[in-house]
Amino acid sequence: MEKEIMNDVKKYQKLEKLKKWRDEVEPIPYYFDGLENLCERIHPEKQLLQITDIQELSKDTKLFRFVSARYDKPLAPFRAGQYIGLNVEINGVRTSRPFSLVSSPNQLAYYELGVKRKEGGFVSIYLLDTLKVGDILEATEPLGELYYNRVFHGKDLVFIAGGSGITPFISLLRDISQRNLGLNIWLLFGCLSEDHILFKDELEDLVTRRSNIRVQYILSEPGPNWDGACGFITKDKILDQIKLVENKFFYIVGNRAMYSFIKEQMKELGVPPHRIIYESYGVPDDVTGITGWPKDITSSNAIKITIELIQQGKCIKKVIEAPCVEPLLNTLEREKELGISINNGCRSGACALCRTKLVSGKIFTLPEVTIREIDQDYGYIHPCVSYPLTDIHIDLTLI
Ligand SMILES: Cc1cc2nc3c(=O)[nH]c(=O)nc-3n(C[C@H](O)[C@H](O)[C@H](O)COP(=O)(O)OP(=O)(O)OC[C@H]3O[C@@H](n4cnc5c(N)ncnc54)[C@H](O)[C@@H]3O)c2cc1C
Ligand code: FES
């Protein structure tokens, strides 16, 4: 009996020694404290990304490759189709823009983003003209609802992309192909001309290797040698490819003008809204042309915005003047000396991260944006897609 006890004590001492040695030499695994660190791993508040590669995809689009700038913080996992927000400071203005992840979610050594120059744009031009290999940028965690959902989307997927709206589909196609998901895919890709077809080599390669993936390019301004489809992505062109609408699920990504056009085509095809997901890139260039914009309000109308905010622990009020045709979020970010920082992700009315209290005044919200009923009842707005129509008063002490 005594011998057995001694054996147990010896075993225990050995284990203790081993544990001490492990504690000294082994790093603490990220799941060590259960969910807390795992949550930070999946939903980091921010990520620091370092550019390792820049490649020209077309005359006006570049592919940026980023690795984590922190060796102890791997890149957050994502679902194919999601985006990250890139936070930048340009001439003292702190702002951000969302960009869809192009890279495959099946590897997290790097992220890739494809950025297209927007004429008259702010952030896209800054990214394309100033970023170089080695630069470090701050980004959000991966966000967005445009991803494949096995339960609701079924097996027949129609991807409709306009211009740079191809980026999330490249990630989706890489994922579908790498994991051999057995889905039927029809990609209709609308571009201006042959030179604007991004990722053409990769798409051609996929089509030859995978019989379940079909790609149709549709050019609105083709060159003389183009013998493929021309014009816009109309209901006839969609039907010509997919034959039947039944049991298909539609993903639409492009600028707002393209989305509004395709939405009408979907209605005419009889596609029920619950079988469509979409992402529309950016705000309209001219909001006064959007359905519902009041005819008597022109771009020259200047608006007074009263802002309540907390500075150095004190609640203060500031009044600024702003044009009515700029999204309120952009206007507030322009006020550098106020140092206003409103959380944001999609900047297109979808994620609700920028929710802000409107105390008084009238705003115009882009038509396809839905604001939760409870937010509407309590006067919360999405400043990323809100335009002041009258003098307004907002309360930023609540964010
Ligand atoms: C979910 C999602 C994913 C996206 N993915 C991609 C993608 O993969 N690839 C891609 O290319 N695009 C993508 N976009 C679009 C992208 O986020 C930007 O909208 C696009 O790059 C244009 O941004 P921009 O700043 O150049 O132009 P705008 O956002 O139109 O910038 C112009 C606006 O910036 C403001 N501004 C201008 N000058 C100043 C100044 N001096 N100070 C302060 N404010 C100023 C003004 O409000 C002006 O109206 C995506 C959009 C969404 C919503
Ligand atoms: S940033 Fe997503 S709704 Fe405004």
CSV table of C-alpha atoms and ligand atoms in Angstrom, one decimal:
chain,number,residue,atom,x,y,z
A,1,MET,CA,0.0,0.0,0.0
A,2,GLU,CA,2.8,2.4,1.0
A,3,LYS,CA,4.6,1.5,-2.2
A,4,GLU,CA,1.6,2.4,-4.3
A,5,ILE,CA,1.2,5.7,-2.6
A,6,MET,CA,4.8,6.5,-3.2
A,7,ASN,CA,4.4,5.6,-6.8
A,8,ASP,CA,1.4,8.0,-7.1
A,9,VAL,CA,3.4,10.8,-5.5
A,10,LYS,CA,6.3,10.2,-7.9
A,11,LYS,CA,3.9,10.3,-10.9
A,12,TYR,CA,2.3,13.5,-9.6
A,13,GLN,CA,5.8,15.1,-9.1
A,14,LYS,CA,6.7,14.1,-12.6
A,15,LEU,CA,3.5,15.6,-14.1
A,16,GLU,CA,4.0,18.8,-12.1
A,17,LYS,CA,7.6,19.0,-13.5
A,18,LEU,CA,6.3,18.4,-17.0
A,19,LYS,CA,3.5,21.0,-16.6
A,20,LYS,CA,6.1,23.6,-15.3
A,21,TRP,CA,8.3,22.9,-18.3
A,22,ARG,CA,5.4,23.2,-20.7
A,23,ASP,CA,4.3,26.5,-19.1
A,24,GLU,CA,7.8,27.9,-19.6
A,25,VAL,CA,8.4,26.8,-23.2
A,26,GLU,CA,5.0,26.5,-24.9
A,27,PRO,CA,3.0,29.6,-26.0
A,28,ILE,CA,-0.5,29.8,-24.5
A,29,PRO,CA,-2.9,28.6,-27.2
A,30,TYR,CA,-5.4,31.2,-28.4
A,31,TYR,CA,-8.3,29.1,-27.1
A,32,PHE,CA,-6.7,28.9,-23.6
A,33,ASP,CA,-9.3,30.9,-21.8
A,34,GLY,CA,-12.2,29.4,-23.6
A,35,LEU,CA,-14.3,31.7,-25.6
A,36,GLU,CA,-12.8,35.1,-24.8
A,37,ASN,CA,-9.6,34.8,-26.9
A,38,LEU,CA,-11.4,32.7,-29.6
A,39,CYS,CA,-13.9,35.6,-29.9
A,40,GLU,CA,-11.1,38.1,-30.3
A,41,ARG,CA,-9.5,35.8,-32.9
A,42,ILE,CA,-12.7,35.7,-35.0
A,43,HIS,CA,-14.0,39.2,-34.3
A,44,PRO,CA,-10.9,41.4,-33.7
A,45,GLU,CA,-11.9,45.0,-33.0
A,46,LYS,CA,-9.3,46.0,-35.6
A,47,GLN,CA,-6.6,44.4,-37.7
A,48,LEU,CA,-3.3,45.8,-38.8
A,49,LEU,CA,-2.5,44.8,-42.4
A,50,GLN,CA,0.8,45.1,-44.2
A,51,ILE,CA,1.0,45.3,-48.0
A,52,THR,CA,3.2,42.6,-49.4
A,53,ASP,CA,2.3,42.8,-53.1
A,54,ILE,CA,0.6,45.2,-55.5
A,55,GLN,CA,-0.5,44.0,-59.0
A,56,GLU,CA,-2.2,45.8,-61.8
A,57,LEU,CA,-5.4,44.1,-62.8
A,58,SER,CA,-6.5,46.7,-65.4
A,59,LYS,CA,-5.8,50.3,-66.3
A,60,ASP,CA,-7.8,51.5,-63.3
A,61,THR,CA,-7.8,48.5,-60.9
A,62,LYS,CA,-5.1,47.1,-58.6
A,63,LEU,CA,-4.9,44.0,-56.5
A,64,PHE,CA,-3.4,44.5,-53.0
A,65,ARG,CA,-2.1,41.6,-51.0
A,66,PHE,CA,-2.0,42.1,-47.2
A,67,VAL,CA,-0.5,40.0,-44.4
A,68,SER,CA,-1.1,40.6,-40.7
A,69,ALA,CA,1.3,43.2,-39.5
A,70,ARG,CA,1.2,41.6,-36.0
A,71,TYR,CA,3.1,38.2,-35.9
A,72,ASP,CA,1.0,37.3,-32.8
A,73,LYS,CA,-2.3,38.1,-34.4
A,74,PRO,CA,-3.3,36.0,-37.4
A,75,LEU,CA,-5.8,37.4,-39.9
A,76,ALA,CA,-9.4,36.9,-38.9
A,77,PRO,CA,-11.2,34.1,-40.7
A,78,PHE,CA,-14.0,35.1,-43.1
A,79,ARG,CA,-16.7,33.6,-45.4
A,80,ALA,CA,-16.3,34.0,-49.1
A,81,GLY,CA,-18.2,37.1,-50.2
A,82,GLN,CA,-17.5,39.2,-47.1
A,83,TYR,CA,-15.7,42.5,-47.0
A,84,ILE,CA,-13.4,44.4,-44.7
A,85,GLY,CA,-13.4,48.2,-44.0
A,86,LEU,CA,-10.0,49.9,-44.7
A,87,ASN,CA,-9.5,52.8,-42.3
A,88,VAL,CA,-7.4,55.7,-43.7
A,89,GLU,CA,-6.3,59.2,-42.8
A,90,ILE,CA,-6.2,61.5,-45.8
A,91,ASN,CA,-5.0,65.1,-45.1
A,92,GLY,CA,-6.2,64.8,-41.6
A,93,VAL,CA,-9.6,63.3,-42.5
A,94,ARG,CA,-10.2,59.9,-40.9
A,95,THR,CA,-12.5,57.8,-42.9
A,96,SER,CA,-12.9,54.3,-44.2
A,97,ARG,CA,-14.3,52.4,-47.2
A,98,PRO,CA,-15.4,48.7,-47.5
A,99,PHE,CA,-13.7,46.4,-49.9
A,100,SER,CA,-14.7,42.8,-50.7
A,101,LEU,CA,-12.2,40.1,-50.0
A,102,VAL,CA,-11.0,38.5,-53.2
A,103,SER,CA,-8.8,35.8,-51.7
A,104,SER,CA,-10.0,32.4,-50.8
A,105,PRO,CA,-11.2,31.9,-47.2
A,106,ASN,CA,-9.5,28.5,-47.2
A,107,GLN,CA,-6.1,30.1,-46.5
A,108,LEU,CA,-5.4,33.0,-44.0
A,109,ALA,CA,-1.8,33.6,-44.9
A,110,TYR,CA,-3.0,36.8,-46.7
A,111,TYR,CA,-6.0,38.8,-47.7
A,112,GLU,CA,-6.4,40.2,-51.2
A,113,LEU,CA,-8.5,43.2,-52.2
A,114,GLY,CA,-9.2,44.6,-55.7
A,115,VAL,CA,-9.5,48.3,-55.7
A,116,LYS,CA,-11.0,50.2,-58.7
A,117,ARG,CA,-10.3,53.9,-59.2
A,118,LYS,CA,-13.5,56.0,-58.9
A,119,GLU,CA,-13.3,59.2,-60.9
A,120,GLY,CA,-13.7,62.1,-58.4
A,121,GLY,CA,-13.4,59.6,-55.6
A,122,PHE,CA,-11.6,60.2,-52.4
A,123,VAL,CA,-10.3,56.9,-50.8
A,124,SER,CA,-9.9,54.8,-54.0
A,125,ILE,CA,-7.6,57.4,-55.6
A,126,TYR,CA,-5.6,57.7,-52.4
A,127,LEU,CA,-5.2,53.9,-52.2
A,128,LEU,CA,-4.2,53.5,-55.8
A,129,ASP,CA,-1.9,56.4,-56.1
A,130,THR,CA,-0.1,56.4,-52.7
A,131,LEU,CA,0.0,52.9,-51.3
A,132,LYS,CA,3.3,50.9,-51.6
A,133,VAL,CA,4.6,47.6,-50.5
A,134,GLY,CA,5.4,47.7,-46.8
A,135,ASP,CA,2.7,50.2,-45.9
A,136,ILE,CA,0.5,49.3,-42.9
A,137,LEU,CA,-3.2,50.0,-42.8
A,138,GLU,CA,-5.9,49.5,-40.2
A,139,ALA,CA,-8.9,47.4,-41.1
A,140,THR,CA,-12.1,46.1,-39.6
A,141,GLU,CA,-12.9,42.4,-39.0
A,142,PRO,CA,-14.6,40.7,-42.0
A,143,LEU,CA,-18.2,41.8,-42.3
A,144,GLY,CA,-21.3,41.4,-44.5
A,145,GLU,CA,-24.1,39.0,-45.3
A,146,LEU,CA,-23.2,38.2,-48.9
A,147,TYR,CA,-22.1,34.6,-48.5
A,148,TYR,CA,-23.4,31.2,-49.4
A,149,ASN,CA,-25.9,29.8,-47.0
A,150,ARG,CA,-26.4,26.1,-47.6
A,151,VAL,CA,-29.8,26.0,-45.9
A,152,PHE,CA,-31.6,28.9,-47.7
A,153,HIS,CA,-29.7,29.2,-51.0
A,154,GLY,CA,-30.0,25.7,-52.5
A,155,LYS,CA,-27.6,24.4,-55.1
A,156,ASP,CA,-28.3,26.6,-58.2
A,157,LEU,CA,-26.7,30.0,-57.8
A,158,VAL,CA,-26.8,32.9,-60.2
A,159,PHE,CA,-24.1,35.5,-59.7
A,160,ILE,CA,-24.6,38.9,-61.4
A,161,ALA,CA,-21.6,41.2,-61.2
A,162,GLY,CA,-21.0,44.7,-62.6
A,163,GLY,CA,-17.4,45.9,-63.0
A,164,SER,CA,-15.5,45.8,-59.7
A,165,GLY,CA,-18.5,44.0,-58.2
A,166,ILE,CA,-16.8,40.8,-59.4
A,167,THR,CA,-14.5,40.8,-56.4
A,168,PRO,CA,-16.6,38.9,-53.9
A,169,PHE,CA,-17.6,36.4,-56.6
A,170,ILE,CA,-13.9,35.5,-57.2
A,171,SER,CA,-13.6,34.6,-53.5
A,172,LEU,CA,-16.9,32.6,-53.7
A,173,LEU,CA,-15.8,30.8,-56.9
A,174,ARG,CA,-12.4,30.0,-55.4
A,175,ASP,CA,-14.1,28.6,-52.4
A,176,ILE,CA,-16.7,26.6,-54.3
A,177,SER,CA,-14.0,25.1,-56.6
A,178,GLN,CA,-11.4,24.4,-53.9
A,179,ARG,CA,-14.0,22.6,-51.7
A,180,ASN,CA,-15.7,21.0,-54.6
A,181,LEU,CA,-19.1,22.1,-53.2
A,182,GLY,CA,-21.1,20.6,-56.1
A,183,LEU,CA,-23.1,23.8,-56.7
A,184,ASN,CA,-24.3,24.9,-60.1
A,185,ILE,CA,-23.1,28.4,-60.9
A,186,TRP,CA,-24.1,30.9,-63.6
A,187,LEU,CA,-21.9,34.0,-63.5
A,188,LEU,CA,-23.1,37.0,-65.6
A,189,PHE,CA,-20.4,39.6,-65.6
A,190,GLY,CA,-21.2,43.0,-67.0
A,191,CYS,CA,-18.2,45.2,-68.0
A,192,LEU,CA,-17.6,48.3,-70.1
A,193,SER,CA,-15.2,46.7,-72.6
A,194,GLU,CA,-12.7,43.8,-73.0
A,195,ASP,CA,-10.0,45.8,-71.0
A,196,HIS,CA,-12.4,46.0,-68.1
A,197,ILE,CA,-12.9,42.3,-67.6
A,198,LEU,CA,-11.1,41.6,-64.3
A,199,PHE,CA,-9.7,38.1,-63.5
A,200,LYS,CA,-10.4,36.9,-67.0
A,201,ASP,CA,-7.6,34.3,-67.1
A,202,GLU,CA,-8.7,32.8,-63.8
A,203,LEU,CA,-12.4,32.7,-64.9
A,204,GLU,CA,-11.5,31.0,-68.2
A,205,ASP,CA,-9.4,28.5,-66.3
A,206,LEU,CA,-12.3,27.7,-63.9
A,207,VAL,CA,-14.7,27.2,-66.7
A,208,THR,CA,-12.4,24.7,-68.5
A,209,ARG,CA,-11.8,22.8,-65.2
A,210,ARG,CA,-15.3,22.9,-63.7
A,211,SER,CA,-18.3,21.9,-65.8
A,212,ASN,CA,-20.6,23.3,-63.0
A,213,ILE,CA,-19.3,26.8,-63.5
A,214,ARG,CA,-20.5,28.9,-66.5
A,215,VAL,CA,-19.4,32.5,-67.2
A,216,GLN,CA,-21.0,34.9,-69.6
A,217,TYR,CA,-19.4,38.3,-70.2
A,218,ILE,CA,-21.7,41.1,-71.3
A,219,LEU,CA,-20.0,44.3,-72.6
A,220,SER,CA,-21.8,47.6,-72.8
A,221,GLU,CA,-19.1,49.3,-75.0
A,222,PRO,CA,-17.3,46.4,-76.7
A,223,GLY,CA,-14.5,46.9,-79.2
A,224,PRO,CA,-14.9,45.9,-82.9
A,225,ASN,CA,-13.5,42.4,-82.4
A,226,TRP,CA,-15.8,41.4,-79.6
A,227,ASP,CA,-18.2,38.6,-80.7
A,228,GLY,CA,-19.8,37.9,-77.3
A,229,ALA,CA,-22.9,39.4,-75.7
A,230,CYS,CA,-23.3,43.2,-75.7
A,231,GLY,CA,-25.4,45.8,-73.9
A,232,PHE,CA,-26.8,45.6,-70.3
A,233,ILE,CA,-27.6,42.5,-68.2
A,234,THR,CA,-31.3,42.3,-69.1
A,235,LYS,CA,-33.9,39.7,-68.2
A,236,ASP,CA,-33.6,38.1,-71.6
A,237,LYS,CA,-29.9,37.7,-71.3
A,238,ILE,CA,-30.3,36.2,-67.8
A,239,LEU,CA,-32.9,33.8,-69.0
A,240,ASP,CA,-30.9,32.9,-72.0
A,241,GLN,CA,-28.2,31.6,-69.7
A,242,ILE,CA,-30.1,30.1,-66.8
A,243,LYS,CA,-33.2,28.9,-68.8
A,244,LEU,CA,-35.4,28.6,-65.7
A,245,VAL,CA,-35.8,31.0,-62.7
A,246,GLU,CA,-37.3,28.4,-60.4
A,247,ASN,CA,-35.1,27.1,-57.5
A,248,LYS,CA,-32.3,29.5,-58.3
A,249,PHE,CA,-30.8,31.9,-55.9
A,250,PHE,CA,-29.5,35.3,-57.1
A,251,TYR,CA,-26.5,37.3,-55.8
A,252,ILE,CA,-26.2,40.8,-57.3
A,253,VAL,CA,-23.1,43.1,-56.8
A,254,GLY,CA,-22.3,46.3,-58.5
A,255,ASN,CA,-22.9,50.1,-58.2
A,256,ARG,CA,-26.3,51.5,-57.3
A,257,ALA,CA,-27.3,52.3,-60.8
A,258,MET,CA,-26.6,48.7,-61.9
A,259,TYR,CA,-28.4,47.3,-58.9
A,260,SER,CA,-31.6,49.4,-59.5
A,261,PHE,CA,-31.6,48.2,-63.1
A,262,ILE,CA,-31.2,44.5,-62.3
A,263,LYS,CA,-33.8,44.8,-59.5
A,264,GLU,CA,-36.4,45.7,-62.1
A,265,GLN,CA,-35.3,42.8,-64.4
A,266,MET,CA,-35.6,40.5,-61.4
A,267,LYS,CA,-39.2,41.7,-60.8
A,268,GLU,CA,-40.1,41.1,-64.5
A,269,LEU,CA,-38.6,37.6,-64.3
A,270,GLY,CA,-40.8,37.0,-61.2
A,271,VAL,CA,-37.9,36.3,-58.9
A,272,PRO,CA,-39.2,36.6,-55.3
A,273,PRO,CA,-37.2,39.1,-53.2
A,274,HIS,CA,-36.3,36.5,-50.6
A,275,ARG,CA,-34.3,34.6,-53.3
A,276,ILE,CA,-32.1,37.7,-54.0
A,277,ILE,CA,-29.1,39.0,-52.0
A,278,TYR,CA,-27.3,42.1,-53.1
A,279,GLU,CA,-24.6,44.5,-52.3
A,280,SER,CA,-24.5,47.9,-53.9
A,281,TYR,CA,-21.1,49.6,-54.0
A,282,GLY,CA,-20.9,53.2,-52.6
A,283,VAL,CA,-23.4,56.1,-52.6
A,284,PRO,CA,-24.8,57.6,-55.7
A,285,ASP,CA,-22.8,60.2,-57.5
A,286,ASP,CA,-25.8,62.5,-57.7
A,287,VAL,CA,-28.4,61.9,-55.0
A,288,THR,CA,-30.7,64.5,-56.5
A,289,GLY,CA,-31.4,62.0,-59.3
A,290,ILE,CA,-32.6,59.3,-57.0
A,291,THR,CA,-36.3,58.4,-56.7
A,292,GLY,CA,-37.9,60.3,-53.9
A,293,TRP,CA,-35.5,63.2,-53.7
A,294,PRO,CA,-37.6,66.4,-53.2
A,295,LYS,CA,-37.6,68.3,-56.5
A,296,ASP,CA,-37.4,71.7,-54.8
A,297,ILE,CA,-34.1,70.9,-53.1
A,298,THR,CA,-31.0,71.5,-55.2
A,299,SER,CA,-27.3,70.7,-54.6
A,300,SER,CA,-26.7,74.4,-53.7
A,301,ASN,CA,-28.9,74.2,-50.6
A,302,ALA,CA,-26.6,74.6,-47.5
A,303,ILE,CA,-27.8,73.1,-44.3
A,304,LYS,CA,-27.0,73.8,-40.6
A,305,ILE,CA,-26.1,70.8,-38.6
A,306,THR,CA,-26.2,71.1,-34.8
A,307,ILE,CA,-24.0,68.4,-33.2
A,308,GLU,CA,-24.1,67.4,-29.6
A,309,LEU,CA,-20.9,65.5,-28.6
A,310,ILE,CA,-18.6,64.8,-25.7
A,311,GLN,CA,-15.2,66.4,-25.7
A,312,GLN,CA,-12.7,66.2,-22.9
A,313,GLY,CA,-15.4,64.7,-20.7
A,314,LYS,CA,-17.8,67.6,-21.4
A,315,CYS,CA,-21.0,67.6,-23.4
A,316,ILE,CA,-20.7,70.4,-26.0
A,317,LYS,CA,-22.8,71.7,-29.0
A,318,LYS,CA,-21.3,72.7,-32.3
A,319,VAL,CA,-23.0,74.0,-35.4
A,320,ILE,CA,-21.5,73.4,-38.9
A,321,GLU,CA,-22.7,74.2,-42.4
A,322,ALA,CA,-22.8,71.4,-45.0
A,323,PRO,CA,-24.1,70.7,-48.5
A,324,CYS,CA,-27.4,68.6,-48.6
A,325,VAL,CA,-26.0,66.3,-51.3
A,326,GLU,CA,-23.2,64.7,-49.2
A,327,PRO,CA,-23.8,61.7,-46.9
A,328,LEU,CA,-24.0,63.0,-43.3
A,329,LEU,CA,-21.2,60.6,-42.3
A,330,ASN,CA,-18.8,62.1,-44.8
A,331,THR,CA,-19.7,65.6,-43.7
A,332,LEU,CA,-19.0,64.7,-40.1
A,333,GLU,CA,-15.7,63.1,-40.9
A,334,ARG,CA,-14.6,66.2,-42.8
A,335,GLU,CA,-14.8,68.2,-39.6
A,336,LYS,CA,-11.3,67.2,-38.6
A,337,GLU,CA,-11.0,69.4,-35.5
A,338,LEU,CA,-14.1,67.9,-34.0
A,339,GLY,CA,-12.4,64.5,-34.1
A,340,ILE,CA,-15.8,62.7,-34.6
A,341,SER,CA,-15.4,59.0,-34.9
A,342,ILE,CA,-18.6,57.1,-35.8
A,343,ASN,CA,-18.3,53.3,-36.0
A,344,ASN,CA,-19.0,52.1,-39.6
A,345,GLY,CA,-18.7,49.1,-41.8
A,346,CYS,CA,-20.6,48.9,-45.1
A,347,ARG,CA,-21.2,52.7,-45.6
A,348,SER,CA,-24.2,51.7,-47.7
A,349,GLY,CA,-27.0,51.3,-45.2
A,350,ALA,CA,-26.8,47.6,-44.6
A,351,CYS,CA,-24.8,46.9,-41.4
A,352,ALA,CA,-26.4,49.5,-39.0
A,353,LEU,CA,-23.0,50.0,-37.3
A,354,CYS,CA,-23.2,53.8,-37.9
A,355,ARG,CA,-26.6,54.2,-36.2
A,356,THR,CA,-26.9,57.8,-34.9
A,357,LYS,CA,-29.6,59.7,-33.0
A,358,LEU,CA,-31.4,62.4,-35.0
A,359,VAL,CA,-33.0,64.8,-32.5
A,360,SER,CA,-34.8,67.0,-35.1
A,361,GLY,CA,-34.9,67.9,-38.7
A,362,LYS,CA,-35.6,66.0,-41.9
A,363,ILE,CA,-33.3,63.7,-43.8
A,364,PHE,CA,-33.4,61.8,-47.1
A,365,THR,CA,-32.4,58.1,-46.9
A,366,LEU,CA,-31.6,56.1,-50.0
A,367,PRO,CA,-34.7,54.1,-51.0
A,368,GLU,CA,-33.4,50.5,-50.7
A,369,VAL,CA,-32.2,51.0,-47.1
A,370,THR,CA,-34.2,49.4,-44.4
A,371,ILE,CA,-33.9,50.8,-40.9
A,372,ARG,CA,-35.2,48.7,-38.0
A,373,GLU,CA,-38.7,49.7,-36.8
A,374,ILE,CA,-37.4,50.3,-33.3
A,375,ASP,CA,-34.6,52.6,-34.6
A,376,GLN,CA,-37.2,54.5,-36.6
A,377,ASP,CA,-39.5,54.9,-33.6
A,378,TYR,CA,-36.6,56.3,-31.5
A,379,GLY,CA,-35.3,58.5,-34.3
A,380,TYR,CA,-32.1,56.7,-35.2
A,381,ILE,CA,-30.7,57.1,-38.7
A,382,HIS,CA,-27.8,55.6,-40.7
A,383,PRO,CA,-25.6,58.7,-41.5
A,384,CYS,CA,-23.7,56.8,-44.2
A,385,VAL,CA,-26.8,57.0,-46.4
A,386,SER,CA,-28.6,60.0,-44.9
A,387,TYR,CA,-28.7,63.4,-46.5
A,388,PRO,CA,-30.0,66.5,-44.6
A,389,LEU,CA,-32.9,68.2,-46.2
A,390,THR,CA,-33.5,70.8,-43.5
A,391,ASP,CA,-31.4,72.1,-40.7
A,392,ILE,CA,-30.9,69.1,-38.4
A,393,HIS,CA,-29.8,68.3,-34.8
A,394,ILE,CA,-27.9,65.1,-34.0
A,395,ASP,CA,-26.8,63.7,-30.7
A,396,LEU,CA,-23.5,61.9,-30.7
A,397,THR,CA,-23.2,61.6,-27.0
A,398,LEU,CA,-25.1,58.4,-27.2
A,399,ILE,CA,-22.6,56.5,-29.3
B,1,LIG,C1,-19.8,46.0,-49.3
B,1,LIG,C2,-18.9,46.8,-50.3
B,1,LIG,C3,-17.9,46.2,-50.9
B,1,LIG,C4,-17.1,46.9,-51.8
B,1,LIG,N1,-16.0,46.3,-52.4
B,1,LIG,C5,-15.3,46.9,-53.3
B,1,LIG,C6,-14.3,46.3,-54.1
B,1,LIG,O1,-14.0,45.1,-53.9
B,1,LIG,N2,-13.6,47.0,-55.0
B,1,LIG,C7,-13.8,48.4,-55.2
B,1,LIG,O2,-13.1,49.0,-56.0
B,1,LIG,N3,-14.8,49.0,-54.5
B,1,LIG,C8,-15.6,48.3,-53.6
B,1,LIG,N4,-16.6,49.0,-53.0
B,1,LIG,C9,-16.8,50.4,-53.2
B,1,LIG,C10,-15.8,51.2,-52.2
B,1,LIG,O3,-16.1,51.0,-50.9
B,1,LIG,C11,-15.9,52.7,-52.5
B,1,LIG,O4,-17.2,53.1,-52.5
B,1,LIG,C12,-15.2,53.1,-53.7
B,1,LIG,O5,-13.8,52.7,-53.7
B,1,LIG,C13,-15.3,54.6,-54.0
B,1,LIG,O6,-14.7,55.3,-52.8
B,1,LIG,P1,-14.1,56.7,-53.0
B,1,LIG,O7,-13.8,57.2,-51.6
B,1,LIG,O8,-13.0,56.7,-54.0
B,1,LIG,O9,-15.3,57.5,-53.6
B,1,LIG,P2,-16.5,58.2,-52.9
B,1,LIG,O10,-16.9,57.4,-51.7
B,1,LIG,O11,-17.6,58.5,-53.9
B,1,LIG,O12,-15.8,59.5,-52.4
B,1,LIG,C14,-16.2,60.7,-52.7
B,1,LIG,C15,-16.8,61.3,-51.4
B,1,LIG,O13,-15.8,61.4,-50.4
B,1,LIG,C16,-16.0,62.5,-49.7
B,1,LIG,N5,-14.8,63.4,-49.9
B,1,LIG,C17,-14.3,63.8,-51.0
B,1,LIG,N6,-13.2,64.6,-50.8
B,1,LIG,C18,-13.1,64.7,-49.4
B,1,LIG,C19,-12.3,65.4,-48.5
B,1,LIG,N7,-11.3,66.2,-49.0
B,1,LIG,N8,-12.5,65.3,-47.2
B,1,LIG,C20,-13.5,64.5,-46.8
B,1,LIG,N9,-14.3,63.8,-47.6
B,1,LIG,C21,-14.2,63.9,-48.9
B,1,LIG,C22,-17.2,63.3,-50.3
B,1,LIG,O14,-18.3,62.9,-49.5
B,1,LIG,C23,-17.3,62.7,-51.7
B,1,LIG,O15,-18.7,62.6,-52.1
B,1,LIG,C24,-17.4,48.3,-52.1
B,1,LIG,C25,-18.5,48.9,-51.4
B,1,LIG,C26,-19.3,48.1,-50.6
B,1,LIG,C27,-20.4,48.8,-49.9
B,2,FES,S1,-21.9,51.9,-42.0
B,2,FES,FE1,-23.3,50.2,-42.4
B,2,FES,S2,-25.2,51.2,-42.2
B,2,FES,FE2,-23.9,52.8,-42.1
